[in-house]
Short mmCIF file of C-alpha atoms in Angstrom, two decimals:
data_model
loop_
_atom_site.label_atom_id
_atom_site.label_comp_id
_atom_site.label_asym_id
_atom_site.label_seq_id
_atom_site.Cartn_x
_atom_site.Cartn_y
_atom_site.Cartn_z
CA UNK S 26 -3.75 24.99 24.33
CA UNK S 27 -3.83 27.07 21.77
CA UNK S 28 -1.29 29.49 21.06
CA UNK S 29 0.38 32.20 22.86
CA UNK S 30 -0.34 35.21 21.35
CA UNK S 31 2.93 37.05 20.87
CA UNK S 32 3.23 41.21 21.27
CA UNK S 33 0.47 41.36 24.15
CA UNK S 34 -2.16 39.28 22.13
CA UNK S 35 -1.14 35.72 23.33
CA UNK S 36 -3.69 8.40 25.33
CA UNK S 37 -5.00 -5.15 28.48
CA UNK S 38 -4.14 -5.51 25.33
CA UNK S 39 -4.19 -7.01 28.38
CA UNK S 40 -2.06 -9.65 27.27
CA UNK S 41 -4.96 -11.71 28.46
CA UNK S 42 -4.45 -14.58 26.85
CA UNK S 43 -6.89 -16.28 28.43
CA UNK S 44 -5.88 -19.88 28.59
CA UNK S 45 -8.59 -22.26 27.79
CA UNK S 46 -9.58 -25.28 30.54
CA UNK S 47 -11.51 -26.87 28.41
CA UNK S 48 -12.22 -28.57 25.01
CA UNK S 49 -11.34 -26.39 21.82
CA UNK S 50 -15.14 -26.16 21.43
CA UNK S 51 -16.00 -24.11 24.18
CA UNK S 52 -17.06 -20.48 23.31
CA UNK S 53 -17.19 -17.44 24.40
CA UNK S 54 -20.25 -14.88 24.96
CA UNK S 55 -19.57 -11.32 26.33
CA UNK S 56 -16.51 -11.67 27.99
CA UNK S 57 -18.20 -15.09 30.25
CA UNK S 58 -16.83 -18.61 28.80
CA UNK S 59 -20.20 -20.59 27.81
CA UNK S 60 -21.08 -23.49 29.85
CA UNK S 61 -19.90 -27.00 28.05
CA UNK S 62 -22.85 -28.53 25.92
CA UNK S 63 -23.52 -31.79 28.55
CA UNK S 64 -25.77 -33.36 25.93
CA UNK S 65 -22.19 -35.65 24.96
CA UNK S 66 -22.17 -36.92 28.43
CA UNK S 67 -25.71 -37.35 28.79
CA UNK S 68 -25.58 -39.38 25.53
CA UNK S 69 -22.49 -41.26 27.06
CA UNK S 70 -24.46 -42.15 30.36
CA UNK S 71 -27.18 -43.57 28.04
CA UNK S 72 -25.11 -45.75 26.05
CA UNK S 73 -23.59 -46.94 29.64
CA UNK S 74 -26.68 -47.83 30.74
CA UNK S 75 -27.98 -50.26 27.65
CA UNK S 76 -25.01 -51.70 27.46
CA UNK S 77 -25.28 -52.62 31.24
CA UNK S 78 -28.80 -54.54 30.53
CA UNK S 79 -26.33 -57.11 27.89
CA UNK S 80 -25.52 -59.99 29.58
CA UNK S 81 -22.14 -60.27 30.85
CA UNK S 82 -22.43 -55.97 31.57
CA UNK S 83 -20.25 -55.00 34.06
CA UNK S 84 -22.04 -51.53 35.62
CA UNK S 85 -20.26 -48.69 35.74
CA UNK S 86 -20.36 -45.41 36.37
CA UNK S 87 -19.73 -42.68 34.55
CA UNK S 88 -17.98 -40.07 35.69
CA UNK S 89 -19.64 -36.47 34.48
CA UNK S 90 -17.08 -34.11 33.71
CA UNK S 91 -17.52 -30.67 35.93
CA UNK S 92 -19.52 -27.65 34.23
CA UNK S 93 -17.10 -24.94 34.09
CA UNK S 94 -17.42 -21.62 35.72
CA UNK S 95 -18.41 -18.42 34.47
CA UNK S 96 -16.46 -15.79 34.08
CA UNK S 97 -17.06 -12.67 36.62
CA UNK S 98 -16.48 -10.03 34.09
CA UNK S 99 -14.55 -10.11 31.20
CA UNK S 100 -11.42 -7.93 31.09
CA UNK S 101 -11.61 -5.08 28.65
CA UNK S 102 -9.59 -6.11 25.63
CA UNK S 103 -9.97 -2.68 23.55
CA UNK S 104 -11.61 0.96 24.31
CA UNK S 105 -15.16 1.58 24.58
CA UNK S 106 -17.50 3.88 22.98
CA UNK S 107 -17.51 6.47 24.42
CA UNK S 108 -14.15 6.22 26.26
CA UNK S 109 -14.35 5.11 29.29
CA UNK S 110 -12.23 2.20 29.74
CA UNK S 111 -8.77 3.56 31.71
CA UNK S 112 -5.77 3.18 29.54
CA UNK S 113 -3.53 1.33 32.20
CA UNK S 114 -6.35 -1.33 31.61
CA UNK S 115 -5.48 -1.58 28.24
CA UNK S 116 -1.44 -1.64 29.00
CA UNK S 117 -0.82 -3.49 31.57
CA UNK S 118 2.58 -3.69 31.50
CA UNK S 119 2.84 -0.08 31.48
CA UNK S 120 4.32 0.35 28.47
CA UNK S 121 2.80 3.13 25.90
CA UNK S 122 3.21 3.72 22.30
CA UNK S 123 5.90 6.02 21.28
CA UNK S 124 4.76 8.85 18.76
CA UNK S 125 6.71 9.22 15.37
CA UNK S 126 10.36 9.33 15.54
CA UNK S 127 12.56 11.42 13.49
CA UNK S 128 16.06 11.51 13.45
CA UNK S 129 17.92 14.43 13.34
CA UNK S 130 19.35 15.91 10.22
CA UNK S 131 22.90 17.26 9.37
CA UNK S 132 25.10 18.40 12.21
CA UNK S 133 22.74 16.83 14.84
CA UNK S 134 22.80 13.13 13.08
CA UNK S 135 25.23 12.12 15.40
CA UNK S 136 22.90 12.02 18.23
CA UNK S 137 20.94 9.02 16.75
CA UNK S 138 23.47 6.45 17.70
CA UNK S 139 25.92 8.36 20.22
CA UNK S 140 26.08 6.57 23.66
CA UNK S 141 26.17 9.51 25.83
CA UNK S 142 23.05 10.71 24.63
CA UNK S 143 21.47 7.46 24.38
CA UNK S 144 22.30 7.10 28.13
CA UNK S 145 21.06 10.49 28.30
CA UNK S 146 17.55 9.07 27.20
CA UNK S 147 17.13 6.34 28.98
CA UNK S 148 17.54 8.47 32.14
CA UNK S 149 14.23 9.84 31.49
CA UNK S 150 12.32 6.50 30.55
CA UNK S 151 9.33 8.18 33.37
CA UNK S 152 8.95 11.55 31.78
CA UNK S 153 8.44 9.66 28.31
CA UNK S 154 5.82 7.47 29.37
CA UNK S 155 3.98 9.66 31.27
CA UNK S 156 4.08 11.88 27.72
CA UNK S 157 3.11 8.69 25.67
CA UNK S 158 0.33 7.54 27.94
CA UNK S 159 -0.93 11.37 27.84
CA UNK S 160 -0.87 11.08 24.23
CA UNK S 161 -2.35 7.81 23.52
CA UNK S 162 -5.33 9.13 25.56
CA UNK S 163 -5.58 12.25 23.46
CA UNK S 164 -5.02 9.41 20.13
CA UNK S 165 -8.30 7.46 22.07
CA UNK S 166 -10.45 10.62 22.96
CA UNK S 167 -10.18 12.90 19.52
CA UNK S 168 -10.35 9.77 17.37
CA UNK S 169 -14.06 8.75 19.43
CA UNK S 170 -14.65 12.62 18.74
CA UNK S 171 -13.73 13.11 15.35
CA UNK S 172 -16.47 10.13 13.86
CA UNK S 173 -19.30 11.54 16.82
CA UNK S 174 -19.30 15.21 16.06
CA UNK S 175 -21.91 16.24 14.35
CA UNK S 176 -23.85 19.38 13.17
CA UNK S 177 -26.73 19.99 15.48
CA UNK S 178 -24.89 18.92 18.79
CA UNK S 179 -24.02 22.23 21.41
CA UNK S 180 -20.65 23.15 21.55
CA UNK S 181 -21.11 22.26 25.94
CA UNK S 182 -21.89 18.88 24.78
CA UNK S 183 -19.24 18.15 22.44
CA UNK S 184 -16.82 19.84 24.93
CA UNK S 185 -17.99 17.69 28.19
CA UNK S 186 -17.89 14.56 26.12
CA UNK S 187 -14.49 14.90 25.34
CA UNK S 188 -13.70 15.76 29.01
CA UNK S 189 -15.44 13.12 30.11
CA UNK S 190 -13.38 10.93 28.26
CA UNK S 191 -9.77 12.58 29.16
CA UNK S 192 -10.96 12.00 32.78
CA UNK S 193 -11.97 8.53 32.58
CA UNK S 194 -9.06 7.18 31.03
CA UNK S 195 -6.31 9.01 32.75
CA UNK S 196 -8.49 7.99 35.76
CA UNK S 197 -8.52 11.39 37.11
CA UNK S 198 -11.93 12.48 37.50
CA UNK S 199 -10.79 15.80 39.44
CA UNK S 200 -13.44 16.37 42.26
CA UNK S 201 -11.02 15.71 44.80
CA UNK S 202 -8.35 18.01 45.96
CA UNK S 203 -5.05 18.02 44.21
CA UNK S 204 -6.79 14.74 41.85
CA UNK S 205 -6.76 17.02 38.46
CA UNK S 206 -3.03 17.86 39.45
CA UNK S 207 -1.76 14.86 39.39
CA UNK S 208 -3.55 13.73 35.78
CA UNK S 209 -6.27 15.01 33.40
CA UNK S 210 -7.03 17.33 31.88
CA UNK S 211 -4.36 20.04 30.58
CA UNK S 212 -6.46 23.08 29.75
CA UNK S 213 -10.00 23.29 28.97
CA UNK S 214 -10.99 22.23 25.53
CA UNK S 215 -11.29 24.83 23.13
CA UNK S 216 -13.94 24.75 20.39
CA UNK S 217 -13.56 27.68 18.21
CA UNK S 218 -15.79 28.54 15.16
CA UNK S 219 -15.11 30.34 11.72
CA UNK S 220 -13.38 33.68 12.80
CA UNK S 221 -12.93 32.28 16.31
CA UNK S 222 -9.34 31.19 16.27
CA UNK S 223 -8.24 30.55 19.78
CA UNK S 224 -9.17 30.37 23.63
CA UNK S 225 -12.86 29.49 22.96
CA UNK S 226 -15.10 27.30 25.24
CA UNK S 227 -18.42 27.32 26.31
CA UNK S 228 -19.39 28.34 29.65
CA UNK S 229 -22.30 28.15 31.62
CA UNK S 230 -25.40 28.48 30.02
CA UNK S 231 -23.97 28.92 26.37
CA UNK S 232 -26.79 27.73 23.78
CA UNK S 233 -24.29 27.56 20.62
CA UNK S 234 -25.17 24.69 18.18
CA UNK S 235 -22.76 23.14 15.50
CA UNK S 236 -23.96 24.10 12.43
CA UNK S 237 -22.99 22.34 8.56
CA UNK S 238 -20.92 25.08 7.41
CA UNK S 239 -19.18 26.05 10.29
CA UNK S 240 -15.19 25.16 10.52
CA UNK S 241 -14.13 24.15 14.31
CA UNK S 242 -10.63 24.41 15.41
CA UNK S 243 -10.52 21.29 18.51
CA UNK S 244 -7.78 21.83 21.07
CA UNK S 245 -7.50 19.91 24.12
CA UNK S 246 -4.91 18.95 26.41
CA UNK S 247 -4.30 15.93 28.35
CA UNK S 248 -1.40 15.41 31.14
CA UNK S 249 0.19 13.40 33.41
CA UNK S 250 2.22 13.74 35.83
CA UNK S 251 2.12 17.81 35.43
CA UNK S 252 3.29 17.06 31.14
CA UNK S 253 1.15 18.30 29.08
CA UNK S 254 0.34 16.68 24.91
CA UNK S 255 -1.29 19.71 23.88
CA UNK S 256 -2.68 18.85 19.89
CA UNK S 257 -5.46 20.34 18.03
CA UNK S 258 -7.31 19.98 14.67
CA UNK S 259 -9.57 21.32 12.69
CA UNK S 260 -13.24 19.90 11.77
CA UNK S 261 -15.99 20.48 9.00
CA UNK S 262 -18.59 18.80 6.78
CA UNK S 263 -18.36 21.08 3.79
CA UNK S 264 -15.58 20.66 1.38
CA UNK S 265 -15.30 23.73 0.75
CA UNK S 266 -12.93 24.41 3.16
CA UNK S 267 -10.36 21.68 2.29
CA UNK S 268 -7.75 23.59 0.73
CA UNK S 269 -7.64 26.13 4.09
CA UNK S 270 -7.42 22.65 6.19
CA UNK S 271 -4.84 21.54 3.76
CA UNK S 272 -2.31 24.76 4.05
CA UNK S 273 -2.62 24.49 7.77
CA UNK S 274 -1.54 21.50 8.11
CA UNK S 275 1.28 21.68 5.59
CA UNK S 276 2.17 24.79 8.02
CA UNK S 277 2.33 22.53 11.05
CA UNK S 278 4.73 19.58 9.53
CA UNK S 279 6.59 21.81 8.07
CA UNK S 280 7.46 23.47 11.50
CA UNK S 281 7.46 20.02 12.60
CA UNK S 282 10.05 19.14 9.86
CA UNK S 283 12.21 22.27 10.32
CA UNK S 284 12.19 22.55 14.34
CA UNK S 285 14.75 20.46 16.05
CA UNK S 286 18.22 20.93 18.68
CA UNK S 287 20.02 24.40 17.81
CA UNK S 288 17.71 25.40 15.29
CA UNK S 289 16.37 29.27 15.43
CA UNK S 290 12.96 29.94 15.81
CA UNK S 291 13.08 32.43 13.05
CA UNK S 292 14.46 29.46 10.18
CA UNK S 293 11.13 27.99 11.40
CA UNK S 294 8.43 30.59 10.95
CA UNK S 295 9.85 31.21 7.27
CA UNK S 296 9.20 27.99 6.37
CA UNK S 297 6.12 27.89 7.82
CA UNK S 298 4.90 30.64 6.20
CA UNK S 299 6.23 30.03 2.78
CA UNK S 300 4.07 26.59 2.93
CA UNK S 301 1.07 27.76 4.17
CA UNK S 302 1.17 30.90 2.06
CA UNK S 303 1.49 28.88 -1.24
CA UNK S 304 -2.44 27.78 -1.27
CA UNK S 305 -5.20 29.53 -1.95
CA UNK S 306 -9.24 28.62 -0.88
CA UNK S 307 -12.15 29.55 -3.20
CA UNK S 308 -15.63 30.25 -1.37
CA UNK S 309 -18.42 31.23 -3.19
CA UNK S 310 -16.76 32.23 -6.01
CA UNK S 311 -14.62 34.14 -4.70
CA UNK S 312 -10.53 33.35 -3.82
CA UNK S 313 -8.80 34.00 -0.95
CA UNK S 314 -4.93 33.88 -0.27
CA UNK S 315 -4.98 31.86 2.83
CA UNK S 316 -2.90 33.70 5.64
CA UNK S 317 -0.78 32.99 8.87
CA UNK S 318 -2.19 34.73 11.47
CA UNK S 319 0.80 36.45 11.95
CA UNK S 320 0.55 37.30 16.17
CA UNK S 321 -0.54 33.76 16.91
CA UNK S 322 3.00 31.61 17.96
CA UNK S 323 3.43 28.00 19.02
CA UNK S 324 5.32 27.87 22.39
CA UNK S 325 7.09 25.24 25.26
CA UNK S 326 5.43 23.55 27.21
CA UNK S 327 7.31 22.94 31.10
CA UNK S 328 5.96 20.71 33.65
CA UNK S 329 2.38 22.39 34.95
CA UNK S 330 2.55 24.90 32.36
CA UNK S 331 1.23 25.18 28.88
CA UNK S 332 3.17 28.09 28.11
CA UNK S 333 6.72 28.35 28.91
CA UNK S 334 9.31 31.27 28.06
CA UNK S 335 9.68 30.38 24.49
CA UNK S 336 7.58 31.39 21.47
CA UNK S 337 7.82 29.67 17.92
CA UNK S 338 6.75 31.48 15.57
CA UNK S 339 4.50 31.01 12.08
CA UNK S 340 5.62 34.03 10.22
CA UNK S 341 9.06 34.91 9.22
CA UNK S 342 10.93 37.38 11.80
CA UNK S 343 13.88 38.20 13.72
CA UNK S 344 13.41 36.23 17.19
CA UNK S 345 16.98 34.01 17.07
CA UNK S 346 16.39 32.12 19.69
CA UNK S 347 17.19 28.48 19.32
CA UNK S 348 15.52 25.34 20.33
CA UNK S 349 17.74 23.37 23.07
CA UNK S 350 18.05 19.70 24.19
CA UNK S 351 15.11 18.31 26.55
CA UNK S 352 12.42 20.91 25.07
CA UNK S 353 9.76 20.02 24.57
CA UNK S 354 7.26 22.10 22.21
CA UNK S 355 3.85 22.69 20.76
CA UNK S 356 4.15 23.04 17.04
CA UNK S 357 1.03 24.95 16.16
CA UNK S 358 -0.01 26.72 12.85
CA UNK S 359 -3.13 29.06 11.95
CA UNK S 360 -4.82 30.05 9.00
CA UNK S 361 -7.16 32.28 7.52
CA UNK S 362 -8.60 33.98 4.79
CA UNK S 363 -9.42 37.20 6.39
CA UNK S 364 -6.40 39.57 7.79
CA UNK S 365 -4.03 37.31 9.11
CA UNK S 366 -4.28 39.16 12.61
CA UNK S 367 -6.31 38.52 15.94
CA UNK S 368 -7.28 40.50 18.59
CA UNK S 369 -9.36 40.07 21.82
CA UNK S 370 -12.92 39.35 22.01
CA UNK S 371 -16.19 37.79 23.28
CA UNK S 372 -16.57 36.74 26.47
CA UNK S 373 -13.34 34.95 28.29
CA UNK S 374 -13.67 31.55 29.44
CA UNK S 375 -9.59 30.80 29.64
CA UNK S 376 -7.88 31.70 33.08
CA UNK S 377 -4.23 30.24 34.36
CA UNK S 378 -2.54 30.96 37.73
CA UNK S 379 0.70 32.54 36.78
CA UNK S 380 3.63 30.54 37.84
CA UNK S 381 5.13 33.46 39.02
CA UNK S 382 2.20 35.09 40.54
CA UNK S 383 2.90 38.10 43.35
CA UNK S 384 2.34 37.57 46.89
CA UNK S 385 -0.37 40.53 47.45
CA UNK S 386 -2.95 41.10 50.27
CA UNK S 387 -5.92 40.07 48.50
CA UNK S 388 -9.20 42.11 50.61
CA UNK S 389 -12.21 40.69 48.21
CA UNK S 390 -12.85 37.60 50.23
CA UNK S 391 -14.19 35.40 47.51
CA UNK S 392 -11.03 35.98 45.66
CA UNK S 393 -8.74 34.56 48.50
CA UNK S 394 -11.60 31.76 48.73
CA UNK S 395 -11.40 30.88 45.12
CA UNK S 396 -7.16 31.65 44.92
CA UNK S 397 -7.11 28.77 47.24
CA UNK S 398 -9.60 26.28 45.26
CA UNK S 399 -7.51 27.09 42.42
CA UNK S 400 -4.18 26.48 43.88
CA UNK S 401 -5.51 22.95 45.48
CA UNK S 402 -7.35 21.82 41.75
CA UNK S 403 -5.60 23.33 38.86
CA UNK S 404 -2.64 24.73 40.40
CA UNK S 405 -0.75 26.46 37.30
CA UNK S 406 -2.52 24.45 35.15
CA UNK S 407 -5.26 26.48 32.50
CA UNK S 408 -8.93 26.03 33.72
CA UNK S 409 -12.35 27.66 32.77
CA UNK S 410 -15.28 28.46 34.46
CA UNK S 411 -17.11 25.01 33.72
CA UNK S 412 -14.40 23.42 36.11
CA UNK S 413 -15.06 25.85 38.79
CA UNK S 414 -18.72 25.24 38.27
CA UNK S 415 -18.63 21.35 38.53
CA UNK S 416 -16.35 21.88 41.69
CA UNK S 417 -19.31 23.18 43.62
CA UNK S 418 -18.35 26.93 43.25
CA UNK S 419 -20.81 29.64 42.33
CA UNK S 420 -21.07 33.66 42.72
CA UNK S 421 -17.44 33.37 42.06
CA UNK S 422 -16.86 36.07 39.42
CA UNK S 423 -16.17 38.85 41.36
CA UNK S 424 -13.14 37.01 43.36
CA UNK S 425 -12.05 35.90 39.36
CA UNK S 426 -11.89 39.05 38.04
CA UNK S 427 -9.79 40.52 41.57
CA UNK S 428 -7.68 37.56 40.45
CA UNK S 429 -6.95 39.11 37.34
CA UNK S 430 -6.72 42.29 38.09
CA UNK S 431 -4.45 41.54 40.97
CA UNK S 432 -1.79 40.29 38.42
CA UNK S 433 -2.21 36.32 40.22
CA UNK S 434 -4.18 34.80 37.34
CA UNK S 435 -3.93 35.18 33.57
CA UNK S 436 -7.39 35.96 31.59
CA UNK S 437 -7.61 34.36 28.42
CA UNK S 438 -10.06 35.80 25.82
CA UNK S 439 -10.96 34.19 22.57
CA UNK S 440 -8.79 35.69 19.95
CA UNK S 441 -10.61 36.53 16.52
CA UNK S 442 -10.23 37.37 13.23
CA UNK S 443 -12.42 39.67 10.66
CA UNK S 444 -16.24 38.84 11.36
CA UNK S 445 -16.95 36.45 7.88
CA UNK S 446 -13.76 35.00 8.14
CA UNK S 447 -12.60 31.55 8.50
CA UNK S 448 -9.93 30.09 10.26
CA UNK S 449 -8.09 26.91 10.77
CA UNK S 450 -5.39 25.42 13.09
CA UNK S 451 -3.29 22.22 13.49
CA UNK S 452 -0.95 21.57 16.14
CA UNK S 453 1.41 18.91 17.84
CA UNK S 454 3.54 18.57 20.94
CA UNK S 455 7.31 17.19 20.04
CA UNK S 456 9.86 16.46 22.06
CA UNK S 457 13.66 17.25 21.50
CA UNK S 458 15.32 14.19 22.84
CA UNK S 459 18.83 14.07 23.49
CA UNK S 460 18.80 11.44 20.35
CA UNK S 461 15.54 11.70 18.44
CA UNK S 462 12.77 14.47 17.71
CA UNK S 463 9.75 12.10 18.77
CA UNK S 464 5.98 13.73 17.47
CA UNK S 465 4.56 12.52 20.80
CA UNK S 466 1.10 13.64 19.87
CA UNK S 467 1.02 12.26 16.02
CA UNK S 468 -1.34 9.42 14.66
CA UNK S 469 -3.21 8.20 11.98
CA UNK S 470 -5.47 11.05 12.02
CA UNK S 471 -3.59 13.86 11.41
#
C-alpha cells in the first residue's frame, strides 16, 4: 500500500504434455483433439471390396480403426484475458517464479555461499512461495491492466477489474468468512491522480473518469498466506510526463540497490534523494525540479500487516536504524513537481484494524456489529468501504467512524500535494534473505 506517512502524515504450464493416441496428423481445435478424418478407411474398405469381386478374392473384413474421443475441456495452458484462470492451474507442481536476485555486496558477500545461511533459507521454502505465488499474480494482474487502461474508463471500473482479477487467481473470492484472510487481496487498490499521491480509491458512487492527461499512481496488494507483495506504478498517455516517471523510478532501484542486511535507513534515503533530485520535468514551458515528497516513507511489511514498525525513508535524515535478516520491505519512492510535502485530504476510503487495537466497551451498536465483520474478513489487513459494501453491509458509517475514533481502526485519507501538481510513485516489496536480497515483486514491466 502506499506509504506510511512518517511525523503523523503516514502472481499448467501444466506440464500437460498431452500425449498423442493417435496418428501425427491428428489436430487440435480449442483445447478438444479433432476426430480422425475416416475417409482413409472408408477408401480402404472400398478397395477391399473390388478386390473381393477378382476371382480367387478371399473376403475379408476390415477392421475400422475406433474414432477417438473428445476432449472434455482443455486444460488452461496460459492466463486469460481478463485474468481469471487460478495460478495453481498454471503451476501445478507448485513451484513459482522467484523475483530478481541480488547478491549482497561487501561485508555481507559471504552470505551468498555460506552453509548456515543457506540452511537458514531453505527452512523457509513455504514463506517464499507463498511470496512468489503472491507476486506472480500481481506480475499477471498489472501486466492485463497496464495494456487495458484507458482514458475514458471510471476509476471504480479500473479498480474492480483489477480486484477481480487478484481474487480469481489467488482463488479467494472473499464472501465467505475468514476466505479474504487466508488469500487475496492485501489492501484496496489505490488509484491516485495528479496531486493525489497516496491512499486513493473510489468508493461508492464515485463518478471519476480517466482522463488523457492525467498521471495515475496504481498500488495494489496481493497476499497469501497473511504476506503481503505490495508494488505500485505509475501510468499516463502523455509524454510529457516521462522524465517525472523516469526520476521515480531511478528513486526506487536506487533504494532497491542501496537497502540490504545492516544497512541504515538513513544511507538509503540519501541516495534516494540524490537520484531522484538530479532530473528535472518541463510542462508547458515551464521546468520543474522534480521533488521527494519528503514525509512519504517506504516501510516493512509483517505477516497481516502492511505496515510494520520500520520506516525507510526517501529523503536524507537521521533515523539509524538498520535493516535486519528475514525483513522483508516495501521499497517505495514519490515524486513531484509541486512542494515535495503531503498532507490529508478528500474523502477517506483507507481503514486498517490496528494490530494492537485496545480492548474498549464499544456502546454504538453498529460499531461492535461491523468490529466483528471486520475482524472475521480483513482482520488486520487494510480494507475500504467497497469491501464492506460487496459484503452485504450498509448504514455502516456511523459504527466506522466510532471505530476510529475509538483508537481500534486506523483511517487512511488520501494524502496530496499542491492543487496543479503532479505526482508519481514506484514501489517494490524485497526480501532480505539470510543469503540473497530477492526483488520478489520485479518483472519485465518495471
Amino acid at each position: 500500500m502506499a506509504a506510511k506517512v512518517s511525523e503523523g502524515i503516514e502472481k499448467l504450464q501444466l506440464d500437460h504434455s498431452t500425449k498423442s493416441n493417435g496418428t501425427s496428423n491428428s489436430t487440435t481445435t480449442n483445447g478438444a483433439e479433432a476426430e480422425p478424418d475416416e475417409s482413409d478407411d472408408d477408401k480402404e474398405d472400398d478397395g477391399a471390396a473390388a478386390d473381393a469381386g477378382a476371382p480367387g478374392a478371399t473376403k475379408k473384413k476390415k477392421k475400422r480403426k475406433p474414432k477417438k474421443k473428445k476432449a472434455a475441456g482443455g486444460v488452461p495452458k496460459a492466463q486469460s484475458d481478463p485474468p481469471r484462470v487460478l495460478l495453481s492451474n498454471l503451476f501445478p507442481n507448485g513451484q513459482y517464479p522467484e523475483g530478481e536476485i541480488v547478491d549482497y555486496r561487501n561485508e555481507n558477500s559471504y552470505r551468498t555461499t555460506n552453509e548456515e545461511k543457506r540452511h537458514l533459507d531453505r527452512m523457509k521454502i513455504d514463506f517464499l512461495n507463498d511470496y512468489r505465488q503472491g507476486a506472480e499474480i500481481h506480475r499477471q494482474v498489472r501486466q492485463w491492466a497496464q495494456k487495458n487502461i484507458k482514458p475514458g474508463q471510471t476509476l471504480t471500473e479500473i479498480a474492480e477489474g483489477i480486484e477481480d482479477g487478484v481474487r480469481a487467481l489467488t482463488g479467494h473470492n472473499g464472501l465467505e468468512e475468514g476466505d479474504n484472510i487466508k488469500g487475496g487481496i492485501g489492501f484496496p487498490t489505490g488509484l491516485n491522480l495528479n496531486h493525489i499521491a497516496a491512499h486513493y480509491s473510489p468508493n461508492a458512487g464515485n463518478k471519476t473518469v480517466l482522463q488523457y492527461g492525467d498521471v495515475m499512481k496504481v498500488d495494489f496488494g496481493v497476499h497469501v498466506n497473511g504476506w503481503i507483495v505490495d508494488s505500485a506504478w505509475t501510468l499516463t498517455f502523455d509524454p510529457v510526463y516521462d522524465n517525472l516517471l523516469a526520476a521515480v523510478r531511478d528513486g526506487t532501484n536506487t533504494g532497491i540497490k542501496e537497502a540490504g542486511i545492516d544497512v541504515r535507513m538513513s544511507d538509503i534515503g540519501a541516495a534516494i534523494q540524490e537520484a531522484m533530485e538530479s532530473y528535472e520535468v518541463e510542462l508547458n514551458g515551464q521546468t520543474y525540479p522534480v521533488k521527494c515528497i519528503r514525509n512519504l516513507n517506504g516501510h516493512d511489511i509483517v505477516q497481516h500487516s502492511i505496515h510494520g514498525g520500520k520506516s525507510v525513508p526517501i529523503v536524507k535524515g537521521g533515523d539509524q536504524t538498520k535493516m535486519e535478516e528475514g525483513e522483508v520491505f516495501a521499497i517505495e519512492t514519490f515524486g513531484s513537481t509541486g512542494k515535495g510535502y503531503v498532507r490529508d485530504d478528500l474523502e477517506t476510503s483507507h481503514y486498517a484494524k490496528k494490530p494492537d487495537a485496545p480492548n474498549v466497551s464499544l456502546r454504538v451498536s453498529s460499531a461492535r456489529t461491523l468490529l466483528n465483520v471486520i475482524n472475521k474478513n480483513f482482520g488486520t489487513l487494510p480494507f475500504c468501504r467497497r469491501y464492506l459494501d460487496r459484503l452485504g453491509q450498509d448504514k455502516y458509517l456511523l459504527g466506522l467512524n466510532n471505530l476510529v475514533s475509538s483508537g481500534i481502526v486506523e483511517a487512511y485519507p488520501p494524502l496530496v500535494d499542491i492543487k496543479g501538481s503532479y505526482t508519481a510513485q514506484f514501489e517494490h516489496t524485497i526480501l532480505l534473505r539470510p543469503t540473497v536480497k530477492e526483488v520478489i515483486s520485479r518483472g519485465d514491466d518495471y
